[in-house]
Short mmCIF file of C-alpha atoms in Angstrom, two decimals:
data_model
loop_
_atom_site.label_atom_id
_atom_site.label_comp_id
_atom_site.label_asym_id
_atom_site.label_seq_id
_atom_site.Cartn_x
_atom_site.Cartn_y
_atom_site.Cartn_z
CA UNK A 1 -11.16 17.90 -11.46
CA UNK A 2 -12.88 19.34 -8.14
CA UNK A 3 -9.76 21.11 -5.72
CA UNK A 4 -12.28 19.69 -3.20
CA UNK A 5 -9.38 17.75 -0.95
CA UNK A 6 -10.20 14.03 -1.19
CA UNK A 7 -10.96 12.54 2.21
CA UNK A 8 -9.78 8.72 1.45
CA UNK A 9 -10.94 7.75 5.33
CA UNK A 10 -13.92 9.41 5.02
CA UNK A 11 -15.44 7.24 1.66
CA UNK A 12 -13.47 3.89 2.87
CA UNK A 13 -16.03 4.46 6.30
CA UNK A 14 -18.83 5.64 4.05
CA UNK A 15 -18.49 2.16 2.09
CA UNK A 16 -17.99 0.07 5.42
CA UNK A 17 -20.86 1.06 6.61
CA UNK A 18 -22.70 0.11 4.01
CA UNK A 19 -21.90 -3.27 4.10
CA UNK A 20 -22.09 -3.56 7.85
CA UNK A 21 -25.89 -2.04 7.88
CA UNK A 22 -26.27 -5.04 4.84
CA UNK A 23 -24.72 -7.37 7.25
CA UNK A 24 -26.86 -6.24 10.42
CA UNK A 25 -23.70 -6.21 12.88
CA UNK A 26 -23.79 -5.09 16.65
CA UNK A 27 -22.71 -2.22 18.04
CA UNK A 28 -19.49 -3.66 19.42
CA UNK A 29 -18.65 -5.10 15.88
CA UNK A 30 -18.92 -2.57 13.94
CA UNK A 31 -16.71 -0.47 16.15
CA UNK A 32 -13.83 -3.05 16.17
CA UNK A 33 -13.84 -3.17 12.46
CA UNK A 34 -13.88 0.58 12.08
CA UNK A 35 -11.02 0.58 15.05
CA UNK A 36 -6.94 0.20 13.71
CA UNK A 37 -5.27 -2.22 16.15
CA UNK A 38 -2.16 -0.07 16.44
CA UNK A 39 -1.58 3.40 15.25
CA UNK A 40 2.21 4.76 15.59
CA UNK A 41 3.45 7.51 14.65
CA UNK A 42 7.42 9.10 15.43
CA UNK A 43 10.34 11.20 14.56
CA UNK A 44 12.72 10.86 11.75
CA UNK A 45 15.31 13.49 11.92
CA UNK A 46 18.05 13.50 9.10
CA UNK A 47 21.26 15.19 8.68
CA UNK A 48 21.29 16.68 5.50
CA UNK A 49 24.27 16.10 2.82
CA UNK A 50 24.24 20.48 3.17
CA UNK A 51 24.58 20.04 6.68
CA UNK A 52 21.64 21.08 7.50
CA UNK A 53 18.75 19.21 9.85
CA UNK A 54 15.45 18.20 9.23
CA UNK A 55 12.75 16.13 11.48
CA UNK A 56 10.63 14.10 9.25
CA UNK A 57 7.19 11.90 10.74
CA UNK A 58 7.22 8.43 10.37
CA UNK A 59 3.50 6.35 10.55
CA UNK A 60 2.66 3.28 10.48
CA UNK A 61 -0.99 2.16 11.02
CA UNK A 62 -1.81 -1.69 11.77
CA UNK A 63 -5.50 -2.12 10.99
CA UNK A 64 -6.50 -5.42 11.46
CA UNK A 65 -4.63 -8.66 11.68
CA UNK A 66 -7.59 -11.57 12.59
CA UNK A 67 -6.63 -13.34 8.82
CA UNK A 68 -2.97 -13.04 9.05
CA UNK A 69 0.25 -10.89 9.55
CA UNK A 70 -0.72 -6.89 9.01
CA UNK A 71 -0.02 -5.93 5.09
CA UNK A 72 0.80 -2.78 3.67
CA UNK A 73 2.63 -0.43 1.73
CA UNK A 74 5.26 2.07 2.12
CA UNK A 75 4.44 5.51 0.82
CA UNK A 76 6.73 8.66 0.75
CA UNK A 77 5.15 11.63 0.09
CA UNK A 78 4.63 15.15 2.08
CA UNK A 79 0.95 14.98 2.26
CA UNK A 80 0.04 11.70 3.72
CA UNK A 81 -1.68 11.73 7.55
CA UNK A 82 -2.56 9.42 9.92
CA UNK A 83 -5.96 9.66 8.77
CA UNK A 84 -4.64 8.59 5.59
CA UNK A 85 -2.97 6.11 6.67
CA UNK A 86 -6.02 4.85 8.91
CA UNK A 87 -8.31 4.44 5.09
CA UNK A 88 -5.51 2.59 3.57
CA UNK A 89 -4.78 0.47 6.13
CA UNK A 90 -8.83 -0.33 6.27
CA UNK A 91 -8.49 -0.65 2.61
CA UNK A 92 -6.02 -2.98 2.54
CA UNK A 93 -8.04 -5.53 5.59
CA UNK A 94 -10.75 -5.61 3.13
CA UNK A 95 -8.82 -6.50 0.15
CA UNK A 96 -6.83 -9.07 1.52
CA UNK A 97 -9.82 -10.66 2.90
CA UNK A 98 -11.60 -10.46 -0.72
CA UNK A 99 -8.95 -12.27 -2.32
CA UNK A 100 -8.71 -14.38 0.47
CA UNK A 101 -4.83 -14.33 1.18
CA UNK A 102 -4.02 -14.81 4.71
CA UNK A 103 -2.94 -11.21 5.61
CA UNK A 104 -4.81 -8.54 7.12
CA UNK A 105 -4.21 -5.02 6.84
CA UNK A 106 -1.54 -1.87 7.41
CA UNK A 107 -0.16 0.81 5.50
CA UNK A 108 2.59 3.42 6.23
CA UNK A 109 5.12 5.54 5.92
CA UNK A 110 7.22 9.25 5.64
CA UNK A 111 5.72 12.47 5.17
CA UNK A 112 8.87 13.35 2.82
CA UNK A 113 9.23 14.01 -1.04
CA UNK A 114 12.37 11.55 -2.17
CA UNK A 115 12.47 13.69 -5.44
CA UNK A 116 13.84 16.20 -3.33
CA UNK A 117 15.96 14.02 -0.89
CA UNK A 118 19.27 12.72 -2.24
CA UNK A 119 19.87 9.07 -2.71
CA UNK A 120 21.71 8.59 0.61
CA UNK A 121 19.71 10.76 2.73
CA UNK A 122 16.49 8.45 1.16
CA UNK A 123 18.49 5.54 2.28
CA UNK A 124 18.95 6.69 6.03
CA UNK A 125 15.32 7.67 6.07
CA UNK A 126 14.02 4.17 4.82
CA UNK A 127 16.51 2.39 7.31
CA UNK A 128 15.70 4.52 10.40
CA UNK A 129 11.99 4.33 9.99
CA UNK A 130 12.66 0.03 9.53
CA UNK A 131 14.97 0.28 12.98
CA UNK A 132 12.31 2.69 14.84
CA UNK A 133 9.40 0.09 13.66
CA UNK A 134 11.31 -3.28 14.00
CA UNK A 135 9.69 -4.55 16.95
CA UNK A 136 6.52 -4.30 15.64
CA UNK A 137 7.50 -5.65 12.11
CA UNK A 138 8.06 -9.40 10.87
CA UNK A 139 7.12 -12.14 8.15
CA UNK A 140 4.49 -13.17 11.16
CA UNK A 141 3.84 -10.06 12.23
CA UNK A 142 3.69 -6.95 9.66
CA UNK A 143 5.19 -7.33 6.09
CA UNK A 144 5.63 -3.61 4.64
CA UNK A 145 5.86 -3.49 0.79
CA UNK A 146 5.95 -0.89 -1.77
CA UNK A 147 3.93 2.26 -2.56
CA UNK A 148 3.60 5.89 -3.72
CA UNK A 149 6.97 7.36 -3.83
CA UNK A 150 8.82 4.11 -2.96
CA UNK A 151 10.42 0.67 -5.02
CA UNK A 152 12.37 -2.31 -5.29
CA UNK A 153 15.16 -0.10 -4.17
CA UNK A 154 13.65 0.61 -0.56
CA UNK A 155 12.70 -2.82 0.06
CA UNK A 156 15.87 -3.82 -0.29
CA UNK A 157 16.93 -1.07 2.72
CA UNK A 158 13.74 -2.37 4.88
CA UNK A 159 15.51 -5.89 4.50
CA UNK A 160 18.83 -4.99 5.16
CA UNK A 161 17.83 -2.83 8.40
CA UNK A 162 15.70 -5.44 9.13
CA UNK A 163 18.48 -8.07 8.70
CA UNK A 164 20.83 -6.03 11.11
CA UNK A 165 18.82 -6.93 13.82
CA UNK A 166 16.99 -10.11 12.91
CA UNK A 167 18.94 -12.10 10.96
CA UNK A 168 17.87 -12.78 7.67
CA UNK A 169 14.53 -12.99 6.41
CA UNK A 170 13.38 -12.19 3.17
CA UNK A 171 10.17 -12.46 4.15
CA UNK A 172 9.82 -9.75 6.27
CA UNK A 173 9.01 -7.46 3.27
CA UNK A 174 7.83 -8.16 -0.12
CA UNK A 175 8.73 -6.03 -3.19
CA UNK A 176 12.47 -6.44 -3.15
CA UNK A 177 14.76 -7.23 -6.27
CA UNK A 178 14.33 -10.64 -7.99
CA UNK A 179 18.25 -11.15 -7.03
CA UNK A 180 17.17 -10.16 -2.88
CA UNK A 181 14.56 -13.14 -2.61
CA UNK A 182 11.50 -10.88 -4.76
CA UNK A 183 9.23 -12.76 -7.09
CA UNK A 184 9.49 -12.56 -10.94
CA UNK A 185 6.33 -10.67 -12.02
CA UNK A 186 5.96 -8.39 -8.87
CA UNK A 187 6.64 -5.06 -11.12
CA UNK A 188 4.00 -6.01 -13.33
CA UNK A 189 1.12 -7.91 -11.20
CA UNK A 190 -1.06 -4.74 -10.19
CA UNK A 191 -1.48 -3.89 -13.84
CA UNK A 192 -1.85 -7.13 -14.82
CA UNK A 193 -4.44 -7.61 -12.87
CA UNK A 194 -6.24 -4.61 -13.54
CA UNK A 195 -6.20 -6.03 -17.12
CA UNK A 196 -7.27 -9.42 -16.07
CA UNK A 197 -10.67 -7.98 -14.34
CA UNK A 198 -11.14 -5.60 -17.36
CA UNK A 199 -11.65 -8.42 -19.41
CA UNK A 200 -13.55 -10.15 -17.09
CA UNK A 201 -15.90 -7.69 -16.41
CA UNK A 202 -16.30 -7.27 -20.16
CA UNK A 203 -17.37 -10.28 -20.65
CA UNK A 204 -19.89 -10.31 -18.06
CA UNK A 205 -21.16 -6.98 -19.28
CA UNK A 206 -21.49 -7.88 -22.59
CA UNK A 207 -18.50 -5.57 -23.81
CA UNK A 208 -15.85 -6.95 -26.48
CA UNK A 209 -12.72 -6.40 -25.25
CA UNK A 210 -11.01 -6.58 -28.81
CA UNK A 211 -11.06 -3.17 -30.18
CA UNK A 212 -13.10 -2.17 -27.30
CA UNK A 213 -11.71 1.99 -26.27
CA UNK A 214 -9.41 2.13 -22.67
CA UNK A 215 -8.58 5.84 -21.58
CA UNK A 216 -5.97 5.27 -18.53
CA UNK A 217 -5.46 8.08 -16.13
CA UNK A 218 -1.73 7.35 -14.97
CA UNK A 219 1.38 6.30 -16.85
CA UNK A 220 3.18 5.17 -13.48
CA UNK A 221 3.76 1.05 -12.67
CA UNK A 222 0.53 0.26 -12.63
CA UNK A 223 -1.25 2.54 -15.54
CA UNK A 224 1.55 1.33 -17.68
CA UNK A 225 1.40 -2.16 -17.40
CA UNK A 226 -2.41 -2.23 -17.85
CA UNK A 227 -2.09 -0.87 -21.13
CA UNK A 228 0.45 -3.63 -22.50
CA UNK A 229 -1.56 -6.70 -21.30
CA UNK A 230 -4.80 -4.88 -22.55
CA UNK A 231 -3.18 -3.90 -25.71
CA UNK A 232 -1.99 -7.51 -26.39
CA UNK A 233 -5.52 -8.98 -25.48
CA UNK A 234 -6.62 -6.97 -28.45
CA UNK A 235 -8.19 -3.88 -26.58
CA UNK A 236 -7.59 -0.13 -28.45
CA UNK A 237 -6.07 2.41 -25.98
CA UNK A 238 -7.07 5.50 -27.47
CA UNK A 239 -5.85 7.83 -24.38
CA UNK A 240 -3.58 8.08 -21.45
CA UNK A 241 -3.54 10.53 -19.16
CA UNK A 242 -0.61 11.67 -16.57
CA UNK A 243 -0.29 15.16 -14.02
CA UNK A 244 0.32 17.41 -17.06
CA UNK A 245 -1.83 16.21 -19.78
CA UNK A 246 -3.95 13.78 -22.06
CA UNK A 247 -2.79 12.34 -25.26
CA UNK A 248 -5.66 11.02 -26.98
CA UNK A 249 -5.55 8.49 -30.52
CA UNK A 250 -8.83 7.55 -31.72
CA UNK A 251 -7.32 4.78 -33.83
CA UNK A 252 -5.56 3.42 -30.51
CA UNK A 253 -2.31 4.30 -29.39
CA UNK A 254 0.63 1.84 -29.60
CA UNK A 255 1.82 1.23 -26.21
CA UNK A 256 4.21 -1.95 -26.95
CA UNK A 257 6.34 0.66 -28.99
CA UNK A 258 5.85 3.71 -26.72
CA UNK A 259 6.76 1.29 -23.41
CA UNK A 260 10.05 0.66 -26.03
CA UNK A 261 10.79 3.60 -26.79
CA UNK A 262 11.15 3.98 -22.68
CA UNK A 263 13.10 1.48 -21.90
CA UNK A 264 16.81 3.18 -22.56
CA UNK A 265 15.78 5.97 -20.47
CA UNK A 266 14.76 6.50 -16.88
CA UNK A 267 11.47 5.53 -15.66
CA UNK A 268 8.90 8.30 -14.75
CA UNK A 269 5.32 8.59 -14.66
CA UNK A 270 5.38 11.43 -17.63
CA UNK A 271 3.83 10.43 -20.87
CA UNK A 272 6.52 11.26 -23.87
CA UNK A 273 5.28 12.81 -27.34
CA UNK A 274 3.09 10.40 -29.39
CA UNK A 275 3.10 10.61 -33.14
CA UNK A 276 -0.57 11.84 -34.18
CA UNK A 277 -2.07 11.93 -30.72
CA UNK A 278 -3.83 15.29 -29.98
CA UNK A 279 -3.00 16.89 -26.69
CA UNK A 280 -6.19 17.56 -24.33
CA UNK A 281 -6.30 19.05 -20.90
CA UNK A 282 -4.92 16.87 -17.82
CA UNK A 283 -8.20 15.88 -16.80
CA UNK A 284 -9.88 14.94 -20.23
CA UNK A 285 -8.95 11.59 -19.89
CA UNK A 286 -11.25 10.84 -17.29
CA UNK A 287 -14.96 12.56 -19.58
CA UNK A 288 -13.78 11.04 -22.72
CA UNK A 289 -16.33 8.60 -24.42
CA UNK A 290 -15.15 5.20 -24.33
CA UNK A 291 -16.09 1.85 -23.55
CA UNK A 292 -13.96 1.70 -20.30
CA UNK A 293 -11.98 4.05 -17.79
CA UNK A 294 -9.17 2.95 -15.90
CA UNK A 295 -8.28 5.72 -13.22
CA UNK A 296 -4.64 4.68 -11.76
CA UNK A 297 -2.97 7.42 -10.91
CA UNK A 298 -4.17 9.32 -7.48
CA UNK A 299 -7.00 8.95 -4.92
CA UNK A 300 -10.45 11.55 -5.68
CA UNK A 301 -10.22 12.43 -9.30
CA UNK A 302 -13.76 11.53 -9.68
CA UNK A 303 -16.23 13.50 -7.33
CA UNK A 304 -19.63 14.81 -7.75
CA UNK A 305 -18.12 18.15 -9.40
CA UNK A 306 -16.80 16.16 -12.60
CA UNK A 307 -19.06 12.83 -12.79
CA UNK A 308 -22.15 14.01 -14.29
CA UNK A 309 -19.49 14.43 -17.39
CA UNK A 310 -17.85 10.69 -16.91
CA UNK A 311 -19.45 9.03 -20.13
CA UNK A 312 -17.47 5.54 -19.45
CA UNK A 313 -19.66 1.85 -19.21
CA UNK A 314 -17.10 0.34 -17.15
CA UNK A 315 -14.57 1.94 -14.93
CA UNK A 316 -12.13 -0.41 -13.38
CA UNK A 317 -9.86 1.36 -10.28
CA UNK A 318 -6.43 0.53 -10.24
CA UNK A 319 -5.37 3.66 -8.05
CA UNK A 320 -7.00 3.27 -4.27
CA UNK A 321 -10.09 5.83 -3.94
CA UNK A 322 -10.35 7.50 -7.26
CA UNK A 323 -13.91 7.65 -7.21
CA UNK A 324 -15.80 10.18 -4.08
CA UNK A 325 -17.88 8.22 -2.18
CA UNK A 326 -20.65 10.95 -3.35
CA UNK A 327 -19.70 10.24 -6.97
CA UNK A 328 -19.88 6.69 -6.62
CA UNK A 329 -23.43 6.71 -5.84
CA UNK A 330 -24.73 8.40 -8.56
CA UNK A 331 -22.33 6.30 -11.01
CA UNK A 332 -24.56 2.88 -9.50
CA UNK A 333 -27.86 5.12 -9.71
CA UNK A 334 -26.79 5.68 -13.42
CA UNK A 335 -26.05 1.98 -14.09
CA UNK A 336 -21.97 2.57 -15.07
CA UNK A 337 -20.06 -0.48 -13.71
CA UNK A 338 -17.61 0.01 -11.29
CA UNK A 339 -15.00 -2.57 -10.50
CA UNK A 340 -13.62 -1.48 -6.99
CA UNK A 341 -10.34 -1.22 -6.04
CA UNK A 342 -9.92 -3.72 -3.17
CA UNK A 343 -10.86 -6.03 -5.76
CA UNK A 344 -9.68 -4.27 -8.89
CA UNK A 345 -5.63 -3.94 -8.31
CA UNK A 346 -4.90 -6.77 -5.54
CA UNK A 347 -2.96 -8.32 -8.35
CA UNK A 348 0.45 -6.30 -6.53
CA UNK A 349 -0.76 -7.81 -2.82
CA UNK A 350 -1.40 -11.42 -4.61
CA UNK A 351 2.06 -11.76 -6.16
CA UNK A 352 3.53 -10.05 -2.49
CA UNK A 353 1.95 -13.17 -1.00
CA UNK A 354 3.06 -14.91 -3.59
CA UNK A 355 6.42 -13.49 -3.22
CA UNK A 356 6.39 -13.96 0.68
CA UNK A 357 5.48 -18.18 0.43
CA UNK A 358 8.70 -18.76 -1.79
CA UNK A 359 10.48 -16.28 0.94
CA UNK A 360 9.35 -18.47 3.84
CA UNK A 361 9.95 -21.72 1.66
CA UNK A 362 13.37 -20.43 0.70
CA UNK A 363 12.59 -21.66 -3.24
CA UNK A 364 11.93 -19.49 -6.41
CA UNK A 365 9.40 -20.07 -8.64
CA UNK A 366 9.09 -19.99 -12.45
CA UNK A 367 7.39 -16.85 -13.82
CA UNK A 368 4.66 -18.80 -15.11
CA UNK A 369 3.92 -20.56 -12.08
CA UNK A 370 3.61 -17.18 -10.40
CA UNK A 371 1.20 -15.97 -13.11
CA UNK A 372 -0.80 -18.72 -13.09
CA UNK A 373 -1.15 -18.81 -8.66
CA UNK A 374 -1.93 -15.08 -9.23
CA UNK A 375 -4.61 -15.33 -12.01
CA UNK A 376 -6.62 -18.10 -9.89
CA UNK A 377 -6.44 -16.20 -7.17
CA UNK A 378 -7.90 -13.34 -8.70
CA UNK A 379 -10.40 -15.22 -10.63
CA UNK A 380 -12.11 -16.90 -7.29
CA UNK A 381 -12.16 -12.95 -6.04
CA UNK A 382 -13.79 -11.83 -9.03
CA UNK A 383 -16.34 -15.06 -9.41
CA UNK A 384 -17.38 -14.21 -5.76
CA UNK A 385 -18.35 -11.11 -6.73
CA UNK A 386 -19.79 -11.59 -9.53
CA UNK A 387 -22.00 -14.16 -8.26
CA UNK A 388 -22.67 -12.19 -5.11
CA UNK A 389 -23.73 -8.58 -6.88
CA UNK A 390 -26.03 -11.20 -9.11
CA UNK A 391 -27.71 -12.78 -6.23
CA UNK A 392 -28.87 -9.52 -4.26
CA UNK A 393 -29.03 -7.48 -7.13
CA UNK A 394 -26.23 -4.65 -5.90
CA UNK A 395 -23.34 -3.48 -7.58
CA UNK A 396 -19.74 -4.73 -7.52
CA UNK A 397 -18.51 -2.60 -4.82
CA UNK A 398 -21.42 -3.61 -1.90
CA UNK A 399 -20.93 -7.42 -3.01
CA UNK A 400 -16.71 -7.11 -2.81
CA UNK A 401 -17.17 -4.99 1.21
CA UNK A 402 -20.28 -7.62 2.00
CA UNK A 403 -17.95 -10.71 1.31
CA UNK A 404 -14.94 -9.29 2.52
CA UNK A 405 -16.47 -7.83 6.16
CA UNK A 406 -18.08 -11.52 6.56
CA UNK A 407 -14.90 -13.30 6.18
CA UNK A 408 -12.62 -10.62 8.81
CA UNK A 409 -16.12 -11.00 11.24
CA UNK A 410 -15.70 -14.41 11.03
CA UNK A 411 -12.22 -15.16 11.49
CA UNK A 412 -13.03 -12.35 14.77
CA UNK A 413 -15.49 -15.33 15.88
CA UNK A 414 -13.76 -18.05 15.35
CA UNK A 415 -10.50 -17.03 17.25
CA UNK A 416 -12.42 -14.55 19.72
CA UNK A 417 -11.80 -11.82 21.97
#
């Protein structure tokens, strides 16, 4: 993998513009979309449990809200910018519009690393950032949710800072513990529905899904739950891949036992010894020959360093921004199928909306009433752009931006200036 650092802002432009030169939008358009409503960014500081003080910064970035409330995650980590936060936040506009919920788009957070924070002091962080943001958050106004670095267990914070001031209401972030007003089936929807559009995509391209080969870069939330619904609709996962290493099986690993085998001990993204898998180099997973890639771990592991050796038919995204903008150009000019990821893992945002309509209606729904509300959702997503990359002859990625920028531009109409 190219040390090249991945510039997320720079490829989610690089693919906006694409679609707006398809589109043919003025000047002033084009300028709004590319501009974040509100950018924010502050000071955390946090008395240590040594004693000692540190000043954390706290963003949040409000990109667009002409569809509905601004929608975003959370994410803790030391390396995230503004400008990171500014792609995200673009990212997410796009892919709420594609999927057609009515939220637009945000994304935030704390340039810490909670692996190094103790449980408290993470607590105080979480609850000072939701007291320094809470005029500016809301169910109607911006509904935070989960990311890198953050859970079920900082939701529930957000809510109960929230709360302090507000009253309460659940709905003000999405994410949160099935017992705090969250949805049954939030954990798993992201890699669910990576798994639904991997057989979807098969199927249009001609691929059998059962016994078809899945490497997955990531064993976190989402890599992890990809594998079991792929697994049980008959797929052979022959590798995953985490920060350390690759553990490849040609005859298919078995990832109902493995994700057994984890569930008396504490949940990390490391991959535990397999019986019979051979151990490869970290980023082996993503050049192996198989019938489809799933990269969900980080943003840029594919760039134009590594993906002349990508040998994949189908890659399906379920991190944000795996692929360089640079890379993904040659990977259309070369005829692999890409399933983006504003389209690929909006199965987490689907089940937060999801989650936020029971919030607002005060009523919990079965599990497989949520499933079923999140697989038609998806499904109209992916039949749009299907139908629109057949039409004009363009891959998935320019159809998913084309239809999403033409349904924020026209809400922008409709509502005006």
């Amino acid at each position: 993998m190219s040390e090249k650092k991945h510039d997320l802002q720079e490829c989610s432009e690089t693919y906006l513009a694409r679609a707006l030169d398809r589109l043919d939008l003025d000047d002033p358009m084009r300028r709004l979309l590319r501009t974040s409503y509100r950018e924010i960014k502050f000071e955390l500081p946090l008395r240590r449990d040594d004693g000692s003080f540190s000043v954390f910064q706290g963003y949040r970035v409000q990109h667009d809200s002409s569809r509905g409330p601004f929608k975003g995650g959370t994410r803790f980590h030391p390396d995230i910018t503004m400008g990171h936060h500014r792609g995200l936040a673009q990212l997410m506009t796009w892919k709420t519009a594609l999927v057609d919920i009515p939220f637009g788009g945000a994304k935030g957070g704390i340039d810490c690393d909670p692996r190094e924070l103790s449980d408290r002091e993470v607590e105080e962080l979480t609850k000072q950032f939701t007291r320094r943001l809470s005029r500016l958050l809301g169910p109607d106004v911006d509904i935070p949710a989960p990311d890198v670095g953050t859970g079920e267990r900082e939701m529930a914070w957000i809510y109960e800072a929230y709360s302090r001031q507000h009253g309460h209401q659940p709905a003000v972030v999405t994410g949160k513990p099935v017992s705090l007003g969250g949805s049954v089936g939030r954990t798993e929807a992201t890699g669910r529905g990576v798994a639904l559009f991997t057989a979807w995509a098969a199927e249009t391209e001609g691929l059998d899904l059962d016994g078809a080969s899945i490497a997955i870069q990531g064993f976190g939330n989402v890599g992890r739950n990809a594998a079991k619904f792929l697994e049980e609709r008959g797929a052979r996962i022959v590798a995953l891949g985490d920060s350390k290493r690759t553990l490849y099986r040609e005859d298919g690993i078995d990832v109902a036992a493995l994700l057994e085998s984890l569930e008396d001990r504490e949940k990390k993204s490391r991959i535990p010894d397999i019986d019979d898998a051979e151990e490869r180099g970290r980023d082996e997973v993503l050049t192996l020959d198989v019938d489809v890639l799933i990269p969900a771990a980080i943003e840029g592991v594919i760039t134009a360093d590594n993906v002349g050796d990508v040998s994949a038919k189908l890659i399906v995204e379920g991190a944000n921004s795996p692929i360089h903008c640079d890379a993904d150009q040659e990977l259309e000019e070369r005829g692999v199928r890409v399933i983006p990821d504003i389209l690929a893992n909006a199965g987490g945002v689907t089940v937060s909306y999801l989650e936020w309509v029971q919030n607002r209606a005060r009523y919990r729904w079965k599990r497989d009433r949520v499933e079923c509300e999140q697989e038609e959702i998806l499904r109209r997503g992916w039949d749009a752009v299907r139908e629109r990359a057949e039409k004009e002859e363009i891959g998935y990625r320019p159809a998913a931006y084309v239809i999403a920028v033409e349904r924020v531009v026209e809400a922008i109409r409709l509502r005006g200036f």
